[in-house]
């Protein structure tokens, strides 16, 4: 077991693949919902597109777990990248008529994401350990922020300059090329060892076992997913609806990602396991407080305040959730052997939360679609990170004690 907090060549290569995937998503994913919205102004439609993705992600994690554990997980990772490219090919082919194919497109994107992130998370666990996991996660956040600065800003300018559909098609084509590069780069990652037989019902077995730490982590992840499921697509849409300019959305993402660049770098450098509990609570509370200005007005200025606040406080909340969940997979030889099933359990928990949040969002909009209703709903759903801390605080306290006693 490695003890030094350094990243080896395979870790750096995995970071590169992650960075390119996130860049492709930043280029096109930021404007994908806007592209659909311009064809049909319907929040519920975007919500159902998200539901389709999350259902496919969850099922892919569960079903694909057998492939990843017993066979070649690197081929599963490559398949996810290839399907992501196919998704954008279909969007390019369908054009403005893509809104007629919300469910098939959502399912395809969800399968692609599921295969990639299932494989990535398992490989990530195998190339890191407790000593360097926070460092790796900090770099993941750092790369995400860099690509978040460059990608949306560039895409927004390009779409504005080329005026409409042509700009979107060029941006989607660039993402397609990046996915191709990722496939090539993935062949330099070493083939990982196969595990023993895949246990289909292991996630349920973990949750039924008394005293199992996943009985605390799983509801914490569900609460995390409640916020993620809605905020992931809603914030960008609100910025576009408020400004009617793709360039403004690119500017918004540039500013918030530039701040995330700094905060994730600082978190990766200074945020140690013994600070996880206190840091996560402070981050969760502040993530909720920055929503309050939107009650006054949902304009570009207040959305920017929200975005900046989220960028500053998110690392405090999310890094303990990520690192602690993966630490649970390495507590013993038994949990290491079950790492694929535990990654599946983690993703199914997140999926349940994301679906719950999205279903609440769709149900509320069936009653009222006023800006105030949406803001109040954001305030309610935005409190879920606090619930995450409540569920996992005992695990974080135990981790702090373990670190202190070393």
mmCIF file of C-alpha atoms in Angstrom:
data_model
loop_
_atom_site.group_PDB
_atom_site.id
_atom_site.type_symbol
_atom_site.label_atom_id
_atom_site.label_comp_id
_atom_site.label_asym_id
_atom_site.label_seq_id
_atom_site.Cartn_x
_atom_site.Cartn_y
_atom_site.Cartn_z
ATOM 1 C CA UNK A 1 0.000 0.000 0.000
ATOM 2 C CA UNK A 2 1.396 3.396 -0.989
ATOM 3 C CA UNK A 3 1.781 5.967 1.789
ATOM 4 C CA UNK A 4 3.345 8.940 -0.022
ATOM 5 C CA UNK A 5 1.018 11.719 -1.137
ATOM 6 C CA UNK A 6 2.287 11.805 -4.723
ATOM 7 C CA UNK A 7 0.644 10.878 -8.025
ATOM 8 C CA UNK A 8 2.286 8.235 -10.216
ATOM 9 C CA UNK A 9 2.283 8.065 -14.025
ATOM 10 C CA UNK A 10 -0.960 6.093 -14.237
ATOM 11 C CA UNK A 11 -2.689 8.579 -11.921
ATOM 12 C CA UNK A 12 -1.503 11.475 -14.081
ATOM 13 C CA UNK A 13 -2.653 9.697 -17.248
ATOM 14 C CA UNK A 14 -6.059 9.048 -15.705
ATOM 15 C CA UNK A 15 -6.240 12.740 -14.790
ATOM 16 C CA UNK A 16 -5.493 13.624 -18.426
ATOM 17 C CA UNK A 17 -8.326 11.424 -19.691
ATOM 18 C CA UNK A 18 -10.643 12.906 -17.087
ATOM 19 C CA UNK A 19 -9.595 16.428 -18.044
ATOM 20 C CA UNK A 20 -10.315 15.862 -21.749
ATOM 21 C CA UNK A 21 -13.695 14.264 -21.010
ATOM 22 C CA UNK A 22 -14.620 17.194 -18.790
ATOM 23 C CA UNK A 23 -13.384 19.612 -21.484
ATOM 24 C CA UNK A 24 -15.646 17.980 -24.090
ATOM 25 C CA UNK A 25 -18.524 18.251 -21.641
ATOM 26 C CA UNK A 26 -17.682 21.872 -20.862
ATOM 27 C CA UNK A 27 -17.608 22.764 -24.554
ATOM 28 C CA UNK A 28 -20.917 21.141 -25.465
ATOM 29 C CA UNK A 29 -22.655 20.033 -22.291
ATOM 30 C CA UNK A 30 -22.923 23.591 -20.967
ATOM 31 C CA UNK A 31 -24.992 24.574 -24.010
ATOM 32 C CA UNK A 32 -26.773 21.284 -24.696
ATOM 33 C CA UNK A 33 -29.785 22.138 -22.538
ATOM 34 C CA UNK A 34 -29.851 25.657 -23.984
ATOM 35 C CA UNK A 35 -29.849 24.132 -27.482
ATOM 36 C CA UNK A 36 -32.862 21.992 -26.554
ATOM 37 C CA UNK A 37 -34.544 24.926 -24.776
ATOM 38 C CA UNK A 38 -34.313 27.118 -27.879
ATOM 39 C CA UNK A 39 -36.314 24.495 -29.783
ATOM 40 C CA UNK A 40 -38.900 24.090 -27.017
ATOM 41 C CA UNK A 41 -39.152 26.397 -23.992
ATOM 42 C CA UNK A 42 -40.140 23.797 -21.407
ATOM 43 C CA UNK A 43 -38.393 23.236 -18.081
ATOM 44 C CA UNK A 44 -40.201 19.912 -17.634
ATOM 45 C CA UNK A 45 -38.840 18.677 -20.981
ATOM 46 C CA UNK A 46 -35.284 19.377 -19.775
ATOM 47 C CA UNK A 47 -36.199 17.656 -16.528
ATOM 48 C CA UNK A 48 -37.345 14.494 -18.328
ATOM 49 C CA UNK A 49 -34.147 14.557 -20.401
ATOM 50 C CA UNK A 50 -32.257 14.514 -17.100
ATOM 51 C CA UNK A 51 -34.443 11.701 -15.747
ATOM 52 C CA UNK A 52 -33.665 9.571 -18.816
ATOM 53 C CA UNK A 53 -29.948 10.137 -18.294
ATOM 54 C CA UNK A 54 -30.023 9.264 -14.610
ATOM 55 C CA UNK A 55 -32.086 6.096 -15.081
ATOM 56 C CA UNK A 56 -29.631 4.939 -17.745
ATOM 57 C CA UNK A 57 -26.621 5.849 -15.596
ATOM 58 C CA UNK A 58 -27.913 3.871 -12.631
ATOM 59 C CA UNK A 59 -28.862 0.789 -14.642
ATOM 60 C CA UNK A 60 -25.560 0.913 -16.540
ATOM 61 C CA UNK A 61 -23.599 1.019 -13.287
ATOM 62 C CA UNK A 62 -25.504 -1.975 -11.918
ATOM 63 C CA UNK A 63 -25.506 -4.074 -15.103
ATOM 64 C CA UNK A 64 -22.074 -2.959 -16.293
ATOM 65 C CA UNK A 65 -20.538 -3.810 -12.945
ATOM 66 C CA UNK A 66 -20.142 -7.441 -14.052
ATOM 67 C CA UNK A 67 -18.210 -6.389 -17.169
ATOM 68 C CA UNK A 68 -15.971 -4.019 -15.236
ATOM 69 C CA UNK A 69 -15.195 -6.468 -12.427
ATOM 70 C CA UNK A 70 -14.837 -9.767 -14.298
ATOM 71 C CA UNK A 71 -13.597 -8.617 -17.714
ATOM 72 C CA UNK A 72 -11.684 -5.667 -19.193
ATOM 73 C CA UNK A 73 -12.680 -2.465 -17.382
ATOM 74 C CA UNK A 74 -10.588 -0.409 -19.811
ATOM 75 C CA UNK A 75 -12.799 -1.535 -22.705
ATOM 76 C CA UNK A 76 -15.832 -0.404 -20.712
ATOM 77 C CA UNK A 77 -14.176 2.988 -20.237
ATOM 78 C CA UNK A 78 -13.489 3.246 -23.980
ATOM 79 C CA UNK A 79 -17.046 2.172 -24.813
ATOM 80 C CA UNK A 80 -18.335 5.027 -22.660
ATOM 81 C CA UNK A 81 -16.181 7.505 -24.566
ATOM 82 C CA UNK A 82 -17.267 6.122 -27.959
ATOM 83 C CA UNK A 83 -20.974 6.262 -27.019
ATOM 84 C CA UNK A 84 -20.516 9.859 -25.862
ATOM 85 C CA UNK A 85 -19.212 10.641 -29.332
ATOM 86 C CA UNK A 86 -22.176 8.818 -30.915
ATOM 87 C CA UNK A 87 -24.533 10.900 -28.808
ATOM 88 C CA UNK A 88 -23.200 14.119 -30.321
ATOM 89 C CA UNK A 89 -23.287 12.549 -33.775
ATOM 90 C CA UNK A 90 -27.010 11.918 -33.319
ATOM 91 C CA UNK A 91 -27.557 15.453 -32.025
ATOM 92 C CA UNK A 92 -25.765 16.816 -35.082
ATOM 93 C CA UNK A 93 -27.932 14.626 -37.314
ATOM 94 C CA UNK A 94 -31.229 15.534 -35.611
ATOM 95 C CA UNK A 95 -30.511 19.254 -35.291
ATOM 96 C CA UNK A 96 -33.459 21.270 -33.882
ATOM 97 C CA UNK A 97 -35.596 18.101 -34.059
ATOM 98 C CA UNK A 98 -33.551 16.568 -31.219
ATOM 99 C CA UNK A 99 -36.339 17.602 -28.817
ATOM 100 C CA UNK A 100 -38.478 14.869 -30.395
ATOM 101 C CA UNK A 101 -35.933 12.293 -29.220
ATOM 102 C CA UNK A 102 -35.504 13.365 -25.608
ATOM 103 C CA UNK A 103 -35.793 9.876 -24.116
ATOM 104 C CA UNK A 104 -33.597 7.958 -26.615
ATOM 105 C CA UNK A 105 -30.949 10.679 -26.516
ATOM 106 C CA UNK A 106 -31.080 10.881 -22.727
ATOM 107 C CA UNK A 107 -30.759 7.110 -22.405
ATOM 108 C CA UNK A 108 -27.809 7.014 -24.841
ATOM 109 C CA UNK A 109 -25.980 9.779 -22.995
ATOM 110 C CA UNK A 110 -26.729 8.083 -19.663
ATOM 111 C CA UNK A 111 -25.322 4.744 -20.850
ATOM 112 C CA UNK A 112 -22.199 6.509 -22.125
ATOM 113 C CA UNK A 113 -21.726 8.366 -18.851
ATOM 114 C CA UNK A 114 -22.437 5.236 -16.832
ATOM 115 C CA UNK A 115 -19.848 3.097 -18.602
ATOM 116 C CA UNK A 116 -17.177 5.774 -18.461
ATOM 117 C CA UNK A 117 -17.642 6.854 -14.857
ATOM 118 C CA UNK A 118 -18.071 3.322 -13.520
ATOM 119 C CA UNK A 119 -14.757 2.322 -15.087
ATOM 120 C CA UNK A 120 -13.107 5.612 -14.150
ATOM 121 C CA UNK A 121 -14.146 5.366 -10.499
ATOM 122 C CA UNK A 122 -12.870 1.795 -10.192
ATOM 123 C CA UNK A 123 -9.548 2.627 -11.875
ATOM 124 C CA UNK A 124 -9.323 5.808 -9.791
ATOM 125 C CA UNK A 125 -9.667 3.731 -6.635
ATOM 126 C CA UNK A 126 -6.964 1.342 -7.833
ATOM 127 C CA UNK A 127 -4.380 4.018 -8.688
ATOM 128 C CA UNK A 128 -4.894 6.085 -5.505
ATOM 129 C CA UNK A 129 -4.962 5.381 -1.776
ATOM 130 C CA UNK A 130 -5.989 7.153 1.420
ATOM 131 C CA UNK A 131 -2.752 9.167 1.436
ATOM 132 C CA UNK A 132 -3.086 10.752 -2.013
ATOM 133 C CA UNK A 133 -6.850 10.577 -2.638
ATOM 134 C CA UNK A 134 -7.524 14.146 -1.493
ATOM 135 C CA UNK A 135 -4.627 15.295 -3.697
ATOM 136 C CA UNK A 136 -6.045 13.450 -6.700
ATOM 137 C CA UNK A 137 -9.547 14.835 -6.052
ATOM 138 C CA UNK A 138 -8.113 18.317 -5.716
ATOM 139 C CA UNK A 139 -6.461 17.947 -9.127
ATOM 140 C CA UNK A 140 -9.719 16.618 -10.606
ATOM 141 C CA UNK A 141 -11.465 19.733 -9.342
ATOM 142 C CA UNK A 142 -8.608 21.908 -10.560
ATOM 143 C CA UNK A 143 -8.736 20.449 -14.084
ATOM 144 C CA UNK A 144 -12.515 20.723 -14.066
ATOM 145 C CA UNK A 145 -12.198 24.399 -13.234
ATOM 146 C CA UNK A 146 -9.599 25.041 -15.955
ATOM 147 C CA UNK A 147 -11.702 23.335 -18.605
ATOM 148 C CA UNK A 148 -14.743 25.104 -17.204
ATOM 149 C CA UNK A 149 -12.979 28.411 -17.805
ATOM 150 C CA UNK A 150 -11.845 27.695 -21.349
ATOM 151 C CA UNK A 151 -14.651 25.499 -22.707
ATOM 152 C CA UNK A 152 -17.892 27.440 -22.105
ATOM 153 C CA UNK A 153 -16.258 30.808 -22.764
ATOM 154 C CA UNK A 154 -14.907 29.610 -26.112
ATOM 155 C CA UNK A 155 -18.182 27.886 -27.027
ATOM 156 C CA UNK A 156 -20.251 30.920 -26.091
ATOM 157 C CA UNK A 157 -18.139 33.201 -28.258
ATOM 158 C CA UNK A 158 -18.173 30.724 -31.145
ATOM 159 C CA UNK A 159 -21.951 30.215 -31.033
ATOM 160 C CA UNK A 160 -22.516 33.980 -30.853
ATOM 161 C CA UNK A 161 -20.055 34.662 -33.679
ATOM 162 C CA UNK A 162 -21.436 31.966 -36.004
ATOM 163 C CA UNK A 163 -24.990 32.896 -35.069
ATOM 164 C CA UNK A 164 -27.112 30.038 -33.837
ATOM 165 C CA UNK A 165 -27.371 26.529 -35.208
ATOM 166 C CA UNK A 166 -24.109 26.621 -37.166
ATOM 167 C CA UNK A 167 -22.187 27.571 -34.035
ATOM 168 C CA UNK A 168 -23.748 24.737 -32.053
ATOM 169 C CA UNK A 169 -22.854 22.246 -34.772
ATOM 170 C CA UNK A 170 -19.210 23.373 -34.801
ATOM 171 C CA UNK A 171 -19.009 23.110 -30.994
ATOM 172 C CA UNK A 172 -20.558 19.629 -30.980
ATOM 173 C CA UNK A 173 -18.101 18.553 -33.701
ATOM 174 C CA UNK A 174 -15.122 19.765 -31.635
ATOM 175 C CA UNK A 175 -16.359 17.700 -28.682
ATOM 176 C CA UNK A 176 -16.650 14.704 -30.984
ATOM 177 C CA UNK A 177 -12.967 15.099 -31.933
ATOM 178 C CA UNK A 178 -11.931 15.333 -28.266
ATOM 179 C CA UNK A 179 -13.731 12.065 -27.504
ATOM 180 C CA UNK A 180 -11.719 10.473 -30.307
ATOM 181 C CA UNK A 181 -8.490 11.726 -28.716
ATOM 182 C CA UNK A 182 -9.579 10.306 -25.353
ATOM 183 C CA UNK A 183 -10.026 6.855 -26.887
ATOM 184 C CA UNK A 184 -6.439 6.971 -28.195
ATOM 185 C CA UNK A 185 -5.073 8.201 -24.867
ATOM 186 C CA UNK A 186 -6.936 5.496 -22.933
ATOM 187 C CA UNK A 187 -4.812 2.801 -24.620
ATOM 188 C CA UNK A 188 -1.813 4.053 -22.620
ATOM 189 C CA UNK A 189 -3.589 3.175 -19.371
ATOM 190 C CA UNK A 190 -2.525 -0.241 -18.139
ATOM 191 C CA UNK A 191 -5.004 -3.086 -18.226
ATOM 192 C CA UNK A 192 -6.144 -3.619 -14.654
ATOM 193 C CA UNK A 193 -6.471 -6.994 -12.960
ATOM 194 C CA UNK A 194 -9.870 -8.658 -13.110
ATOM 195 C CA UNK A 195 -11.702 -9.324 -9.883
ATOM 196 C CA UNK A 196 -13.610 -12.375 -8.729
ATOM 197 C CA UNK A 197 -17.282 -12.998 -9.508
ATOM 198 C CA UNK A 198 -19.634 -10.003 -9.559
ATOM 199 C CA UNK A 199 -22.298 -10.055 -6.826
ATOM 200 C CA UNK A 200 -25.463 -8.508 -8.253
ATOM 201 C CA UNK A 201 -27.201 -7.951 -4.920
ATOM 202 C CA UNK A 202 -24.160 -6.750 -2.974
ATOM 203 C CA UNK A 203 -25.430 -3.126 -2.737
ATOM 204 C CA UNK A 204 -28.584 -4.356 -1.001
ATOM 205 C CA UNK A 205 -26.575 -6.717 1.221
ATOM 206 C CA UNK A 206 -24.391 -3.806 2.357
ATOM 207 C CA UNK A 207 -27.421 -1.728 3.314
ATOM 208 C CA UNK A 208 -29.081 -4.620 5.176
ATOM 209 C CA UNK A 209 -26.017 -5.306 7.299
ATOM 210 C CA UNK A 210 -26.334 -3.751 10.770
ATOM 211 C CA UNK A 211 -23.528 -1.400 11.671
ATOM 212 C CA UNK A 212 -22.351 -1.170 8.062
ATOM 213 C CA UNK A 213 -20.952 2.347 7.366
ATOM 214 C CA UNK A 214 -22.734 2.402 4.004
ATOM 215 C CA UNK A 215 -26.018 2.693 5.894
ATOM 216 C CA UNK A 216 -24.839 6.216 6.727
ATOM 217 C CA UNK A 217 -22.973 6.977 3.508
ATOM 218 C CA UNK A 218 -25.796 5.906 1.143
ATOM 219 C CA UNK A 219 -28.436 8.343 2.501
ATOM 220 C CA UNK A 220 -25.746 11.037 2.558
ATOM 221 C CA UNK A 221 -25.125 10.411 -1.135
ATOM 222 C CA UNK A 222 -28.866 10.440 -1.837
ATOM 223 C CA UNK A 223 -29.080 13.865 -0.200
ATOM 224 C CA UNK A 224 -26.094 15.015 -2.283
ATOM 225 C CA UNK A 225 -27.861 13.847 -5.439
ATOM 226 C CA UNK A 226 -31.052 15.781 -4.666
ATOM 227 C CA UNK A 227 -29.247 19.088 -5.212
ATOM 228 C CA UNK A 228 -27.087 17.855 -8.075
ATOM 229 C CA UNK A 229 -29.984 16.437 -10.079
ATOM 230 C CA UNK A 230 -31.665 19.819 -10.483
ATOM 231 C CA UNK A 231 -28.889 22.388 -10.174
ATOM 232 C CA UNK A 232 -26.782 20.652 -12.834
ATOM 233 C CA UNK A 233 -29.174 21.674 -15.602
ATOM 234 C CA UNK A 234 -31.172 24.522 -14.045
ATOM 235 C CA UNK A 235 -28.474 27.124 -13.322
ATOM 236 C CA UNK A 236 -27.207 27.382 -16.897
ATOM 237 C CA UNK A 237 -30.777 27.606 -18.172
ATOM 238 C CA UNK A 238 -31.624 30.377 -15.712
ATOM 239 C CA UNK A 239 -28.581 32.370 -16.843
ATOM 240 C CA UNK A 240 -29.598 32.021 -20.491
ATOM 241 C CA UNK A 241 -33.273 32.827 -19.772
ATOM 242 C CA UNK A 242 -32.185 35.935 -17.846
ATOM 243 C CA UNK A 243 -29.759 37.195 -20.515
ATOM 244 C CA UNK A 244 -30.869 35.546 -23.806
ATOM 245 C CA UNK A 245 -27.169 35.376 -24.756
ATOM 246 C CA UNK A 246 -24.954 32.303 -25.032
ATOM 247 C CA UNK A 247 -21.925 34.568 -24.584
ATOM 248 C CA UNK A 248 -23.254 35.622 -21.168
ATOM 249 C CA UNK A 249 -23.597 31.986 -20.129
ATOM 250 C CA UNK A 250 -20.006 31.437 -21.277
ATOM 251 C CA UNK A 251 -18.927 34.491 -19.270
ATOM 252 C CA UNK A 252 -20.799 33.218 -16.196
ATOM 253 C CA UNK A 253 -19.093 29.836 -16.418
ATOM 254 C CA UNK A 254 -15.695 31.458 -17.038
ATOM 255 C CA UNK A 255 -15.944 33.573 -13.874
ATOM 256 C CA UNK A 256 -17.269 30.827 -11.614
ATOM 257 C CA UNK A 257 -14.808 28.248 -12.944
ATOM 258 C CA UNK A 258 -11.872 30.637 -12.511
ATOM 259 C CA UNK A 259 -12.794 30.954 -8.856
ATOM 260 C CA UNK A 260 -13.215 27.173 -8.580
ATOM 261 C CA UNK A 261 -9.717 26.842 -10.012
ATOM 262 C CA UNK A 262 -8.326 28.649 -6.995
ATOM 263 C CA UNK A 263 -10.563 27.064 -4.362
ATOM 264 C CA UNK A 264 -9.986 23.496 -5.556
ATOM 265 C CA UNK A 265 -6.235 24.131 -5.687
ATOM 266 C CA UNK A 266 -6.294 25.419 -2.120
ATOM 267 C CA UNK A 267 -8.499 22.518 -1.005
ATOM 268 C CA UNK A 268 -6.245 19.952 -2.645
ATOM 269 C CA UNK A 269 -3.231 21.517 -0.927
ATOM 270 C CA UNK A 270 -4.543 22.223 2.571
ATOM 271 C CA UNK A 271 -7.791 20.312 3.140
ATOM 272 C CA UNK A 272 -6.715 17.317 5.254
ATOM 273 C CA UNK A 273 -8.867 14.380 6.458
ATOM 274 C CA UNK A 274 -8.997 15.745 10.037
ATOM 275 C CA UNK A 275 -10.808 18.855 8.771
ATOM 276 C CA UNK A 276 -13.433 16.990 6.737
ATOM 277 C CA UNK A 277 -16.354 17.124 9.195
ATOM 278 C CA UNK A 278 -16.111 20.808 10.139
ATOM 279 C CA UNK A 279 -15.284 21.837 6.587
ATOM 280 C CA UNK A 280 -18.191 19.880 5.126
ATOM 281 C CA UNK A 281 -20.700 21.416 7.563
ATOM 282 C CA UNK A 282 -19.474 24.965 6.884
ATOM 283 C CA UNK A 283 -19.512 24.319 3.128
ATOM 284 C CA UNK A 284 -23.039 22.846 3.211
ATOM 285 C CA UNK A 285 -24.439 25.789 5.184
ATOM 286 C CA UNK A 286 -22.803 28.398 2.960
ATOM 287 C CA UNK A 287 -23.933 26.611 -0.231
ATOM 288 C CA UNK A 288 -27.490 27.025 1.046
ATOM 289 C CA UNK A 289 -27.060 30.657 2.131
ATOM 290 C CA UNK A 290 -25.811 31.815 -1.304
ATOM 291 C CA UNK A 291 -29.196 30.831 -2.801
ATOM 292 C CA UNK A 292 -31.004 33.456 -0.702
ATOM 293 C CA UNK A 293 -30.200 36.482 -2.974
ATOM 294 C CA UNK A 294 -32.195 34.793 -5.760
ATOM 295 C CA UNK A 295 -35.358 35.365 -3.702
ATOM 296 C CA UNK A 296 -34.931 39.070 -4.453
ATOM 297 C CA UNK A 297 -34.369 38.727 -8.201
ATOM 298 C CA UNK A 298 -33.345 35.985 -10.630
ATOM 299 C CA UNK A 299 -31.160 38.223 -12.776
ATOM 300 C CA UNK A 300 -27.651 37.857 -14.093
ATOM 301 C CA UNK A 301 -26.148 39.742 -11.131
ATOM 302 C CA UNK A 302 -27.771 37.622 -8.419
ATOM 303 C CA UNK A 303 -27.096 34.431 -10.369
ATOM 304 C CA UNK A 304 -23.446 35.475 -10.574
ATOM 305 C CA UNK A 305 -23.356 36.010 -6.795
ATOM 306 C CA UNK A 306 -24.819 32.532 -6.384
ATOM 307 C CA UNK A 307 -22.331 31.048 -8.849
ATOM 308 C CA UNK A 308 -19.321 32.683 -7.207
ATOM 309 C CA UNK A 309 -20.467 31.590 -3.752
ATOM 310 C CA UNK A 310 -20.969 28.031 -4.963
ATOM 311 C CA UNK A 311 -17.497 27.987 -6.506
ATOM 312 C CA UNK A 312 -15.924 29.155 -3.250
ATOM 313 C CA UNK A 313 -17.747 26.808 -0.893
ATOM 314 C CA UNK A 314 -18.298 23.653 -2.973
ATOM 315 C CA UNK A 315 -14.836 22.109 -2.332
ATOM 316 C CA UNK A 316 -15.438 22.260 1.428
ATOM 317 C CA UNK A 317 -18.566 20.151 0.998
ATOM 318 C CA UNK A 318 -17.878 17.848 -1.937
ATOM 319 C CA UNK A 319 -14.295 16.717 -1.266
ATOM 320 C CA UNK A 320 -15.150 15.050 2.077
ATOM 321 C CA UNK A 321 -18.123 13.308 0.441
ATOM 322 C CA UNK A 322 -16.011 11.949 -2.405
ATOM 323 C CA UNK A 323 -12.934 10.980 -0.399
ATOM 324 C CA UNK A 324 -14.852 9.442 2.502
ATOM 325 C CA UNK A 325 -16.973 7.307 0.198
ATOM 326 C CA UNK A 326 -13.923 5.903 -1.549
ATOM 327 C CA UNK A 327 -12.077 5.447 1.737
ATOM 328 C CA UNK A 328 -14.844 3.045 2.775
ATOM 329 C CA UNK A 329 -13.856 0.843 -0.153
ATOM 330 C CA UNK A 330 -10.353 0.411 1.199
ATOM 331 C CA UNK A 331 -10.949 -0.356 4.881
ATOM 332 C CA UNK A 332 -10.155 -4.070 4.504
ATOM 333 C CA UNK A 333 -9.177 -6.719 1.967
ATOM 334 C CA UNK A 334 -12.868 -7.676 1.761
ATOM 335 C CA UNK A 335 -14.032 -4.171 0.822
ATOM 336 C CA UNK A 336 -11.185 -3.812 -1.681
ATOM 337 C CA UNK A 337 -12.348 -7.027 -3.350
ATOM 338 C CA UNK A 338 -15.899 -5.632 -3.466
ATOM 339 C CA UNK A 339 -14.813 -2.229 -4.818
ATOM 340 C CA UNK A 340 -16.844 -2.549 -8.043
ATOM 341 C CA UNK A 341 -20.042 -3.395 -6.170
ATOM 342 C CA UNK A 342 -19.375 -0.536 -3.753
ATOM 343 C CA UNK A 343 -18.844 1.902 -6.627
ATOM 344 C CA UNK A 344 -22.191 0.678 -7.981
ATOM 345 C CA UNK A 345 -23.802 1.250 -4.574
ATOM 346 C CA UNK A 346 -22.355 4.760 -4.490
ATOM 347 C CA UNK A 347 -23.694 5.635 -7.936
ATOM 348 C CA UNK A 348 -27.123 4.077 -7.315
ATOM 349 C CA UNK A 349 -27.414 6.219 -4.185
ATOM 350 C CA UNK A 350 -26.512 9.357 -6.122
ATOM 351 C CA UNK A 351 -28.941 8.367 -8.884
ATOM 352 C CA UNK A 352 -31.772 7.900 -6.392
ATOM 353 C CA UNK A 353 -31.144 11.407 -5.048
ATOM 354 C CA UNK A 354 -30.869 12.999 -8.483
ATOM 355 C CA UNK A 355 -34.088 11.353 -9.622
ATOM 356 C CA UNK A 356 -35.865 12.398 -6.415
ATOM 357 C CA UNK A 357 -34.790 16.014 -6.849
ATOM 358 C CA UNK A 358 -35.745 16.068 -10.535
ATOM 359 C CA UNK A 359 -39.150 14.457 -9.910
ATOM 360 C CA UNK A 360 -39.867 17.066 -7.221
ATOM 361 C CA UNK A 361 -38.831 19.795 -9.673
ATOM 362 C CA UNK A 362 -41.113 18.469 -12.443
ATOM 363 C CA UNK A 363 -44.041 17.958 -10.051
ATOM 364 C CA UNK A 364 -43.808 21.495 -8.672
ATOM 365 C CA UNK A 365 -43.607 23.011 -12.178
ATOM 366 C CA UNK A 366 -46.827 21.188 -13.097
ATOM 367 C CA UNK A 367 -48.491 23.409 -10.476
ATOM 368 C CA UNK A 368 -46.608 26.680 -10.951
ATOM 369 C CA UNK A 369 -43.812 27.934 -13.228
ATOM 370 C CA UNK A 370 -43.279 31.410 -11.757
ATOM 371 C CA UNK A 371 -39.706 32.608 -11.066
ATOM 372 C CA UNK A 372 -40.491 32.799 -7.334
ATOM 373 C CA UNK A 373 -41.664 29.181 -7.305
ATOM 374 C CA UNK A 374 -38.432 28.055 -8.968
ATOM 375 C CA UNK A 375 -36.313 30.064 -6.516
ATOM 376 C CA UNK A 376 -38.133 28.748 -3.440
ATOM 377 C CA UNK A 377 -37.750 25.229 -4.829
ATOM 378 C CA UNK A 378 -34.005 25.858 -5.257
ATOM 379 C CA UNK A 379 -33.844 26.995 -1.637
ATOM 380 C CA UNK A 380 -35.552 23.802 -0.458
ATOM 381 C CA UNK A 381 -33.533 21.425 -2.619
ATOM 382 C CA UNK A 382 -30.380 23.416 -1.906
ATOM 383 C CA UNK A 383 -30.599 22.482 1.775
ATOM 384 C CA UNK A 384 -29.857 18.827 0.960
ATOM 385 C CA UNK A 385 -26.056 19.161 1.482
ATOM 386 C CA UNK A 386 -26.813 19.868 5.145
ATOM 387 C CA UNK A 387 -28.688 16.560 5.264
ATOM 388 C CA UNK A 388 -25.627 14.898 3.716
ATOM 389 C CA UNK A 389 -23.476 16.113 6.602
ATOM 390 C CA UNK A 390 -26.027 14.941 9.172
ATOM 391 C CA UNK A 391 -25.892 11.426 7.739
ATOM 392 C CA UNK A 392 -22.117 11.098 7.347
ATOM 393 C CA UNK A 393 -20.888 13.130 10.324
ATOM 394 C CA UNK A 394 -20.290 9.984 12.405
ATOM 395 C CA UNK A 395 -18.121 8.542 9.642
ATOM 396 C CA UNK A 396 -16.159 11.794 9.395
ATOM 397 C CA UNK A 397 -15.698 11.880 13.169
ATOM 398 C CA UNK A 398 -14.359 8.320 13.118
ATOM 399 C CA UNK A 399 -11.923 9.255 10.332
ATOM 400 C CA UNK A 400 -10.690 12.238 12.354
ATOM 401 C CA UNK A 401 -10.091 10.031 15.386
ATOM 402 C CA UNK A 402 -8.200 7.497 13.256
ATOM 403 C CA UNK A 403 -5.961 10.249 11.842
ATOM 404 C CA UNK A 404 -5.378 11.819 15.276
ATOM 405 C CA UNK A 405 -4.414 8.502 16.871
ATOM 406 C CA UNK A 406 -1.806 7.648 14.237
#
